[in-house]
Amino acid sequence: MKKVLFIVTSHAKLGDTGKTTGYYLSEVTHPWEALGKDFEISVASPKGGDAPVDGLDLSDPISRKFWEDPQWRKIMANTLRPEEVRPQDYAAIFYAGGHGVMWDFPDNKQLADICSQIYEQGGIVSAVCHGPAGLLNVFLKDGKRLIDGRKLTSFSNAEENLAGTASVVPFLLQTALEKDGAIYSCEKPWSDYVVVDGRLVTGQNPQSALSLGKTLRKMLA
């Protein structure tokens, strides 16, 4: 059974707003649902342990199914630390979004090295919404950035502005990806949009999470 490594944030503070944040629930549950029971999924985070959650919408039947599953809740409360991950075991890595990742994904060298190793050994790299923040400092053996010259998408500047968080996040993800050489594209806000470039697959926003999961499943199969 192929293994997939999900990465979620450990960061729970939404800047100086006094509000909380974390991984966006549907951006974990929807890809997980799409992968089904044919893949073994592990979850890691920058600090390990209990991962903070955001977007807790239990009117969504998929998210509700996972949230009410004690075994799944136990997994999310006991995420792996980066040093506990064996990259050679995984066929793919997936970065879930949520605003928290903007603070603790980009500069985490351990996670970047894990991603690089999985990719270099022929694995798939995937991310949704703010998740591509984890790709900003992933370098390959040739010294190039993984995203340099690659087609991808992420939460757009327009969506960040509409969400009212453009002045809250430490940087605008679309702008940072473009600055680091990515060939960025997006559809209108809240569109279901997925971009595949070789073994790199990205989704624009929460609305794209299920489609991204289905695409990842096909690629792994």
Coordinates of N, CA and C in Angstrom, one line a residue:
M1 N 0.8 -1.2 0.0 CA 0.0 0.0 0.0 C 0.9 1.3 0.0
K2 N 0.7 2.1 -1.0 CA 1.5 3.4 -1.1 C 1.1 4.3 0.1
K3 N 2.1 5.0 0.6 CA 2.0 5.9 1.7 C 2.0 7.4 1.2
V4 N 1.1 8.2 1.8 CA 1.1 9.6 1.5 C 1.2 10.4 2.8
L5 N 2.1 11.4 2.8 CA 2.4 12.2 4.0 C 1.6 13.5 3.9
F6 N 0.7 13.8 4.8 CA 0.0 15.0 4.9 C 0.7 15.9 5.8
I7 N 0.9 17.2 5.4 CA 1.5 18.2 6.3 C 0.5 19.2 6.7
V8 N 0.3 19.5 8.0 CA -0.6 20.5 8.5 C 0.2 21.5 9.4
T9 N -0.4 22.7 9.6 CA 0.2 23.7 10.4 C 0.2 23.4 11.9
S10 N 1.1 24.0 12.6 CA 1.1 24.0 14.1 C 0.7 25.3 14.7
H11 N 0.5 26.3 13.8 CA 0.4 27.7 14.2 C -1.1 28.0 14.4
A12 N -1.5 28.6 15.5 CA -2.9 28.8 15.9 C -3.3 30.3 16.0
K13 N -2.3 31.2 15.8 CA -2.6 32.6 16.0 C -2.7 33.3 14.7
L14 N -3.8 34.0 14.4 CA -4.0 34.7 13.2 C -3.4 36.1 13.3
G15 N -2.1 36.2 13.2 CA -1.4 37.5 13.3 C -1.7 38.2 14.6
D16 N -2.1 39.5 14.5 CA -2.4 40.3 15.7 C -3.9 40.6 15.9
T17 N -4.7 39.7 15.2 CA -6.1 39.9 15.2 C -6.8 39.5 16.5
G18 N -6.1 38.6 17.3 CA -6.7 38.0 18.4 C -7.6 36.8 18.1
K19 N -7.6 36.5 16.8 CA -8.4 35.3 16.3 C -7.5 34.1 16.2
T20 N -8.1 33.0 16.2 CA -7.3 31.7 16.0 C -7.3 31.3 14.6
T21 N -6.4 30.4 14.2 CA -6.4 29.8 12.9 C -5.8 28.4 13.1
G22 N -5.4 27.8 12.0 CA -4.9 26.4 12.0 C -5.0 25.8 10.6
Y23 N -5.0 24.5 10.5 CA -5.2 23.9 9.2 C -6.7 24.0 8.9
Y24 N -7.0 24.1 7.6 CA -8.4 24.3 7.2 C -9.0 22.9 7.0
L25 N -10.0 22.6 7.8 CA -10.5 21.2 7.9 C -10.8 20.5 6.6
S26 N -11.6 21.2 5.7 CA -12.0 20.5 4.5 C -10.8 20.3 3.6
E27 N -9.7 21.0 3.8 CA -8.5 20.9 2.9 C -7.7 19.6 3.4
V28 N -8.1 19.1 4.5 CA -7.5 17.8 4.9 C -8.5 16.7 4.6
T29 N -9.8 16.9 5.0 CA -10.7 15.8 4.9 C -11.1 15.5 3.5
H30 N -11.2 16.5 2.6 CA -11.6 16.2 1.2 C -10.6 15.4 0.4
P31 N -9.3 15.8 0.5 CA -8.3 15.0 -0.2 C -8.2 13.6 0.4
W32 N -8.4 13.5 1.8 CA -8.3 12.2 2.4 C -9.4 11.3 1.9
E33 N -10.6 11.9 1.8 CA -11.8 11.2 1.3 C -11.5 10.7 -0.1
A34 N -10.9 11.5 -0.9 CA -10.7 11.2 -2.3 C -9.7 10.0 -2.4
L35 N -8.7 10.0 -1.6 CA -7.7 8.9 -1.6 C -8.3 7.6 -1.1
G36 N -9.3 7.7 -0.3 CA -10.0 6.4 0.1 C -9.1 5.6 1.0
K37 N -9.4 4.3 0.9 CA -8.7 3.3 1.8 C -7.6 2.6 1.1
D38 N -7.2 3.0 -0.1 CA -6.2 2.4 -0.9 C -4.8 2.9 -0.6
F39 N -4.7 3.9 0.2 CA -3.4 4.5 0.6 C -3.3 4.7 2.1
E40 N -2.1 4.5 2.6 CA -1.9 4.7 4.0 C -1.4 6.2 4.2
I41 N -2.2 6.9 5.0 CA -1.9 8.3 5.2 C -1.3 8.6 6.6
S42 N -0.2 9.3 6.7 CA 0.4 9.8 7.9 C 0.3 11.3 7.9
V43 N 0.3 11.9 9.1 CA 0.2 13.4 9.2 C 1.3 13.9 10.1
A44 N 2.0 14.9 9.6 CA 3.1 15.6 10.3 C 2.8 17.1 10.3
S45 N 3.4 17.7 11.3 CA 3.3 19.2 11.4 C 4.7 19.7 11.9
P46 N 4.9 21.0 11.8 CA 6.2 21.6 12.2 C 6.6 21.2 13.6
K47 N 5.6 21.2 14.5 CA 5.9 20.9 15.9 C 5.5 19.6 16.4
G48 N 4.7 18.9 15.6 CA 4.1 17.6 16.0 C 3.0 17.8 17.0
G49 N 2.4 16.7 17.4 CA 1.4 16.8 18.4 C 0.0 17.3 17.9
D50 N -0.7 17.9 18.8 CA -2.1 18.3 18.4 C -2.1 19.5 17.5
A51 N -2.7 19.3 16.3 CA -2.7 20.4 15.3 C -4.0 21.2 15.4
P52 N -3.8 22.6 15.4 CA -5.0 23.4 15.6 C -5.8 23.4 14.3
V53 N -7.1 23.6 14.4 CA -8.0 23.5 13.3 C -8.8 24.8 13.0
D54 N -9.1 25.1 11.8 CA -9.9 26.2 11.4 C -10.9 25.7 10.4
G55 N -11.8 26.5 10.0 CA -12.8 26.1 9.0 C -13.7 25.0 9.5
L56 N -14.0 25.0 10.7 CA -14.8 23.8 11.3 C -16.3 23.9 10.9
D57 N -16.5 23.5 9.7 CA -17.9 23.5 9.1 C -18.4 22.1 9.1
L58 N -19.2 21.8 10.1 CA -19.8 20.4 10.2 C -21.1 20.2 9.4
S59 N -21.4 21.3 8.6 CA -22.5 21.1 7.7 C -22.0 20.4 6.4
D60 N -20.7 20.4 6.3 CA -20.1 19.6 5.2 C -20.0 18.1 5.6
P61 N -20.7 17.3 4.9 CA -20.8 15.9 5.3 C -19.5 15.1 5.3
I62 N -18.6 15.5 4.4 CA -17.3 14.8 4.4 C -16.5 15.2 5.7
S63 N -16.5 16.5 6.0 CA -15.7 17.0 7.2 C -16.4 16.4 8.4
R64 N -17.7 16.4 8.4 CA -18.4 15.9 9.6 C -18.1 14.4 9.9
K65 N -18.0 13.6 8.8 CA -17.7 12.2 8.9 C -16.3 12.0 9.6
F66 N -15.3 12.8 9.2 CA -14.0 12.6 9.7 C -14.0 13.2 11.2
W67 N -14.6 14.4 11.4 CA -14.5 15.0 12.7 C -15.2 14.2 13.8
E68 N -16.1 13.4 13.4 CA -16.8 12.5 14.4 C -16.2 11.1 14.5
D69 N -15.1 10.9 13.8 CA -14.4 9.6 13.9 C -13.3 9.7 14.9
P70 N -13.4 9.0 16.1 CA -12.4 9.1 17.1 C -11.0 8.8 16.7
Q71 N -10.9 7.8 15.8 CA -9.5 7.4 15.3 C -8.9 8.5 14.5
W72 N -9.7 9.2 13.7 CA -9.1 10.3 12.9 C -8.7 11.4 13.8
R73 N -9.6 11.7 14.8 CA -9.3 12.8 15.7 C -8.0 12.5 16.5
K74 N -7.8 11.2 16.8 CA -6.5 10.8 17.5 C -5.3 11.1 16.6
I75 N -5.4 10.8 15.3 CA -4.3 11.0 14.4 C -4.0 12.5 14.4
M76 N -5.0 13.4 14.3 CA -4.8 14.8 14.2 C -4.3 15.4 15.5
A77 N -4.5 14.7 16.6 CA -4.0 15.2 17.9 C -2.6 14.7 18.2
N78 N -2.1 13.8 17.4 CA -0.8 13.2 17.6 C 0.0 13.2 16.3
T79 N 0.1 14.4 15.6 CA 0.8 14.5 14.4 C 2.3 14.2 14.6
L80 N 3.0 13.7 13.6 CA 4.4 13.4 13.7 C 5.2 14.7 13.7
R81 N 6.3 14.7 14.4 CA 7.3 15.7 14.3 C 8.2 15.4 13.0
P82 N 8.7 16.5 12.4 CA 9.5 16.2 11.1 C 10.6 15.2 11.3
E83 N 11.2 15.2 12.4 CA 12.3 14.2 12.6 C 11.8 12.8 12.8
E84 N 10.5 12.6 12.9 CA 10.0 11.2 13.0 C 9.6 10.7 11.7
V85 N 9.7 11.5 10.6 CA 9.2 11.1 9.3 C 10.4 10.5 8.5
R86 N 10.1 9.3 7.9 CA 11.1 8.7 7.0 C 10.6 8.9 5.5
P87 N 11.2 10.0 4.9 CA 10.8 10.3 3.6 C 10.8 9.2 2.6
Q88 N 11.7 8.3 2.7 CA 11.8 7.1 1.8 C 10.6 6.2 1.8
D89 N 9.8 6.4 2.8 CA 8.6 5.5 2.9 C 7.4 6.1 2.0
Y90 N 7.5 7.3 1.5 CA 6.3 8.0 1.0 C 6.4 8.1 -0.6
A91 N 5.2 7.9 -1.2 CA 5.1 8.1 -2.6 C 4.6 9.5 -3.0
A92 N 4.1 10.2 -2.0 CA 3.6 11.6 -2.2 C 3.6 12.4 -0.9
I93 N 3.7 13.7 -1.0 CA 3.5 14.6 0.1 C 2.5 15.6 -0.3
F94 N 1.6 15.9 0.7 CA 0.5 16.9 0.5 C 0.5 17.9 1.6
Y95 N 0.6 19.2 1.2 CA 0.5 20.3 2.1 C -0.9 20.9 2.1
A96 N -1.6 20.7 3.3 CA -2.9 21.3 3.5 C -2.7 22.8 3.8
G97 N -3.8 23.5 3.5 CA -3.8 25.0 3.7 C -4.4 25.3 5.1
G98 N -4.9 26.6 5.1 CA -5.2 27.2 6.4 C -4.2 28.3 6.6
H99 N -4.7 29.4 7.2 CA -3.8 30.6 7.3 C -2.6 30.4 8.2
G100 N -2.7 29.4 9.1 CA -1.5 29.1 10.0 C -0.3 28.8 9.2
V101 N -0.4 28.2 8.1 CA 0.8 27.7 7.4 C 1.7 28.9 6.9
M102 N 1.1 30.1 6.8 CA 1.8 31.2 6.3 C 2.9 31.6 7.3
W103 N 2.8 31.2 8.5 CA 3.8 31.5 9.6 C 4.8 30.4 9.8
D104 N 4.4 29.1 9.6 CA 5.3 28.1 10.0 C 5.7 27.1 8.9
F105 N 5.2 27.3 7.7 CA 5.7 26.4 6.6 C 6.9 26.9 5.9
P106 N 7.0 28.2 5.5 CA 8.0 28.6 4.5 C 9.5 28.4 5.0
D107 N 9.7 28.6 6.3 CA 11.1 28.6 6.8 C 11.4 27.3 7.6
N108 N 10.6 26.3 7.4 CA 10.9 25.0 8.1 C 11.7 24.1 7.2
K109 N 13.0 24.1 7.5 CA 14.0 23.4 6.6 C 13.8 21.9 6.7
Q110 N 13.4 21.4 7.8 CA 13.2 19.9 8.0 C 12.1 19.5 7.0
L111 N 10.9 20.2 7.0 CA 9.9 19.9 6.1 C 10.3 20.1 4.6
A112 N 11.0 21.1 4.3 CA 11.5 21.3 3.0 C 12.4 20.2 2.5
D113 N 13.2 19.7 3.4 CA 14.1 18.6 3.0 C 13.4 17.3 2.8
I114 N 12.3 17.1 3.6 CA 11.5 15.9 3.4 C 10.8 16.0 2.1
C115 N 10.2 17.2 1.7 CA 9.6 17.3 0.4 C 10.6 17.1 -0.7
S116 N 11.7 17.7 -0.6 CA 12.7 17.5 -1.7 C 13.1 16.1 -1.9
Q117 N 13.3 15.3 -0.8 CA 13.7 13.9 -0.9 C 12.6 13.1 -1.5
I118 N 11.3 13.3 -1.1 CA 10.2 12.6 -1.7 C 10.1 12.9 -3.2
Y119 N 10.3 14.1 -3.6 CA 10.3 14.5 -5.0 C 11.4 13.8 -5.8
E120 N 12.6 13.9 -5.2 CA 13.8 13.4 -5.9 C 13.8 11.9 -6.1
Q121 N 13.1 11.2 -5.2 CA 13.0 9.8 -5.4 C 11.8 9.3 -6.2
G122 N 11.2 10.3 -6.9 CA 10.1 10.0 -7.9 C 8.7 10.2 -7.4
G123 N 8.6 10.8 -6.2 CA 7.3 11.0 -5.6 C 6.6 12.2 -6.1
I124 N 5.3 12.4 -5.7 CA 4.5 13.5 -6.1 C 4.4 14.5 -5.0
V125 N 4.5 15.8 -5.4 CA 4.3 16.9 -4.4 C 3.0 17.6 -4.7
S126 N 2.2 17.7 -3.7 CA 0.9 18.3 -3.9 C 0.6 19.3 -2.7
A127 N -0.3 20.3 -3.0 CA -0.6 21.3 -2.0 C -1.9 22.0 -2.5
V128 N -2.6 22.6 -1.5 CA -3.9 23.3 -1.8 C -3.9 24.6 -1.0
C129 N -4.5 25.6 -1.6 CA -4.8 26.9 -1.0 C -3.6 27.6 -0.5
H130 N -3.4 27.7 0.8 CA -2.2 28.3 1.3 C -1.0 27.3 1.5
G131 N -1.4 26.0 1.2 CA -0.4 24.9 1.4 C 0.9 25.1 0.6
P132 N 0.8 25.7 -0.7 CA 2.0 25.9 -1.4 C 3.1 26.8 -0.8
A133 N 2.7 27.5 0.3 CA 3.7 28.2 1.1 C 4.8 27.3 1.6
G134 N 4.5 26.0 1.7 CA 5.5 25.1 2.1 C 6.5 24.8 1.0
L135 N 6.2 25.2 -0.2 CA 7.1 24.9 -1.3 C 8.1 26.0 -1.6
L136 N 7.9 27.2 -1.0 CA 8.7 28.3 -1.3 C 10.2 28.1 -1.1
N137 N 10.6 27.3 -0.1 CA 12.1 27.1 0.1 C 12.5 25.7 -0.1
V138 N 11.8 25.0 -1.0 CA 12.2 23.6 -1.3 C 13.2 23.6 -2.4
F139 N 14.4 23.2 -2.2 CA 15.5 23.2 -3.2 C 15.8 21.7 -3.6
L140 N 16.1 21.5 -4.8 CA 16.5 20.2 -5.3 C 18.0 20.1 -5.3
K141 N 18.5 18.9 -5.7 CA 19.9 18.6 -5.6 C 20.7 19.5 -6.5
D142 N 20.1 20.0 -7.6 CA 20.8 20.8 -8.6 C 20.9 22.3 -8.1
G143 N 20.3 22.5 -6.9 CA 20.4 23.9 -6.4 C 19.2 24.8 -6.8
K144 N 18.3 24.2 -7.7 CA 17.2 25.0 -8.1 C 16.0 24.8 -7.1
R145 N 15.2 25.9 -7.1 CA 13.9 25.7 -6.4 C 13.0 24.8 -7.1
L146 N 12.3 24.0 -6.3 CA 11.3 23.0 -6.9 C 10.3 23.8 -7.8
I147 N 9.9 25.0 -7.4 CA 8.8 25.7 -8.1 C 9.3 26.5 -9.2
D148 N 10.6 26.7 -9.4 CA 11.2 27.5 -10.4 C 10.8 27.0 -11.8
G149 N 10.0 27.9 -12.5 CA 9.6 27.5 -13.9 C 8.5 26.5 -13.9
R150 N 7.9 26.3 -12.8 CA 6.8 25.2 -12.8 C 5.4 25.9 -12.7
K151 N 4.5 25.3 -13.4 CA 3.1 25.8 -13.4 C 2.4 25.4 -12.1
L152 N 1.7 26.3 -11.4 CA 1.1 26.0 -10.2 C 0.0 27.0 -9.9
T153 N -0.8 26.8 -8.8 CA -1.8 27.7 -8.3 C -1.7 27.7 -6.8
S154 N -2.5 28.6 -6.2 CA -2.6 28.7 -4.8 C -3.7 29.7 -4.5
F155 N -4.0 29.9 -3.2 CA -4.9 31.0 -2.8 C -4.4 32.3 -3.4
S156 N -5.3 33.0 -4.2 CA -4.9 34.1 -4.9 C -4.9 35.4 -4.1
N157 N -4.2 36.4 -4.6 CA -4.2 37.7 -4.0 C -5.6 38.3 -3.9
A158 N -6.4 38.0 -5.0 CA -7.8 38.5 -5.0 C -8.6 37.8 -3.9
E159 N -8.4 36.5 -3.7 CA -9.1 35.8 -2.6 C -8.7 36.3 -1.2
E160 N -7.4 36.6 -1.1 CA -6.9 37.1 0.2 C -7.5 38.4 0.5
N161 N -7.7 39.3 -0.5 CA -8.3 40.6 -0.3 C -9.8 40.4 0.1
L162 N -10.5 39.5 -0.6 CA -11.9 39.3 -0.4 C -12.1 38.7 1.0
A163 N -11.1 37.9 1.5 CA -11.2 37.3 2.8 C -10.9 38.3 3.9
G164 N -10.4 39.4 3.5 CA -10.0 40.4 4.5 C -8.8 40.2 5.3
T165 N -7.9 39.3 4.7 CA -6.7 38.9 5.4 C -5.4 39.3 4.7
A166 N -5.5 40.1 3.7 CA -4.3 40.6 3.0 C -3.4 41.4 3.8
S167 N -3.9 42.1 4.8 CA -3.1 42.9 5.7 C -2.7 42.1 7.0
V168 N -3.2 40.9 7.1 CA -2.9 40.1 8.3 C -1.8 39.1 8.1
V169 N -1.8 38.5 6.9 CA -0.8 37.5 6.7 C 0.6 38.1 6.5
P170 N 1.7 37.4 6.8 CA 3.0 38.0 6.7 C 3.4 38.3 5.3
F171 N 2.8 37.7 4.3 CA 3.1 38.0 2.9 C 2.0 37.5 2.0
L172 N 1.9 37.9 0.8 CA 0.9 37.4 -0.1 C 1.5 36.2 -0.9
L173 N 0.8 35.1 -0.8 CA 1.4 33.9 -1.3 C 1.5 33.9 -2.8
Q174 N 0.5 34.4 -3.5 CA 0.6 34.4 -5.0 C 1.9 35.3 -5.4
T175 N 2.1 36.4 -4.8 CA 3.2 37.3 -5.1 C 4.5 36.6 -4.8
A176 N 4.6 35.9 -3.7 CA 5.8 35.2 -3.3 C 6.2 34.1 -4.2
L177 N 5.2 33.3 -4.7 CA 5.4 32.2 -5.6 C 5.9 32.7 -6.9
E178 N 5.3 33.8 -7.4 CA 5.7 34.4 -8.7 C 7.1 35.0 -8.6
K179 N 7.4 35.6 -7.4 CA 8.8 36.1 -7.2 C 9.8 35.0 -7.2
D180 N 9.5 33.8 -6.8 CA 10.4 32.7 -6.7 C 10.4 31.9 -8.0
G181 N 9.8 32.4 -9.1 CA 10.0 31.8 -10.4 C 8.8 30.9 -10.8
A182 N 7.8 30.8 -10.0 CA 6.7 29.9 -10.4 C 5.9 30.5 -11.5
I183 N 5.3 29.7 -12.4 CA 4.4 30.2 -13.4 C 3.0 30.0 -12.9
Y184 N 2.5 31.1 -12.3 CA 1.3 31.1 -11.5 C 0.1 31.3 -12.4
S185 N -1.0 30.6 -12.0 CA -2.3 30.9 -12.7 C -3.4 30.7 -11.7
C186 N -4.5 31.3 -11.9 CA -5.7 31.0 -11.0 C -7.0 31.4 -11.8
E187 N -8.1 30.9 -11.3 CA -9.4 31.3 -11.9 C -10.0 32.3 -11.0
K188 N -11.2 32.7 -11.3 CA -11.9 33.7 -10.5 C -12.0 33.2 -9.0
P189 N -12.2 34.1 -8.0 CA -12.2 33.6 -6.6 C -13.2 32.6 -6.4
W190 N -12.8 31.6 -5.6 CA -13.6 30.5 -5.1 C -13.9 29.4 -6.2
S191 N -13.2 29.5 -7.3 CA -13.4 28.5 -8.4 C -12.7 27.2 -8.0
D192 N -13.2 26.1 -8.4 CA -12.5 24.8 -8.3 C -11.5 24.7 -9.4
Y193 N -10.2 24.8 -9.0 CA -9.2 24.9 -10.0 C -7.9 24.1 -9.6
V194 N -7.5 23.2 -10.4 CA -6.3 22.4 -10.1 C -5.3 22.5 -11.2
V195 N -4.0 22.6 -10.9 CA -3.0 22.7 -11.9 C -2.0 21.5 -11.7
V196 N -1.7 20.8 -12.8 CA -0.8 19.7 -12.8 C 0.4 20.0 -13.7
D197 N 1.6 19.9 -13.1 CA 2.8 20.1 -13.9 C 3.8 19.0 -13.5
G198 N 3.8 17.9 -14.4 CA 4.6 16.7 -14.0 C 4.1 16.1 -12.7
R199 N 5.1 16.0 -11.8 CA 4.7 15.4 -10.5 C 4.5 16.5 -9.4
L200 N 4.0 17.7 -9.9 CA 3.6 18.7 -9.0 C 2.1 19.0 -9.3
V201 N 1.3 19.0 -8.2 CA -0.1 19.2 -8.4 C -0.6 20.1 -7.3
T202 N -1.3 21.2 -7.7 CA -1.7 22.2 -6.7 C -3.2 22.6 -7.0
G203 N -3.9 23.0 -5.9 CA -5.2 23.5 -6.0 C -5.4 24.9 -5.4
Q204 N -6.3 25.7 -5.9 CA -6.4 27.1 -5.7 C -6.9 27.5 -4.3
N205 N -7.9 26.7 -3.8 CA -8.6 27.1 -2.6 C -9.3 25.9 -2.0
P206 N -10.1 26.2 -0.9 CA -10.9 25.0 -0.3 C -11.8 24.3 -1.3
Q207 N -12.3 25.1 -2.2 CA -13.3 24.5 -3.2 C -12.6 23.6 -4.1
S208 N -11.2 23.6 -4.2 CA -10.5 22.7 -5.1 C -9.9 21.5 -4.4
A209 N -10.2 21.4 -3.1 CA -9.5 20.3 -2.3 C -9.9 18.9 -2.7
L210 N -11.2 18.7 -3.0 CA -11.7 17.4 -3.4 C -11.1 17.0 -4.8
S211 N -11.2 18.0 -5.7 CA -10.6 17.7 -7.0 C -9.1 17.4 -7.0
L212 N -8.4 18.2 -6.1 CA -7.0 17.9 -6.0 C -6.8 16.5 -5.5
G213 N -7.5 16.1 -4.5 CA -7.4 14.7 -4.0 C -7.7 13.6 -5.0
K214 N -8.7 13.9 -5.8 CA -9.0 12.9 -6.9 C -7.9 12.9 -8.0
T215 N -7.3 14.0 -8.3 CA -6.2 14.1 -9.2 C -5.0 13.4 -8.6
L216 N -4.7 13.6 -7.4 CA -3.6 12.9 -6.7 C -3.8 11.4 -6.7
R217 N -5.0 11.0 -6.5 CA -5.3 9.5 -6.5 C -5.0 8.9 -7.9
K218 N -5.4 9.6 -8.9 CA -5.1 9.1 -10.3 C -3.6 9.0 -10.6
M219 N -2.9 10.1 -10.1 CA -1.5 10.1 -10.4 C -0.8 9.0 -9.6
L220 N -1.2 8.7 -8.4 CA -0.6 7.6 -7.6 C -0.9 6.3 -8.2
A221 N -2.1 6.1 -8.8 CA -2.5 4.9 -9.3 C -1.8 4.5 -10.6

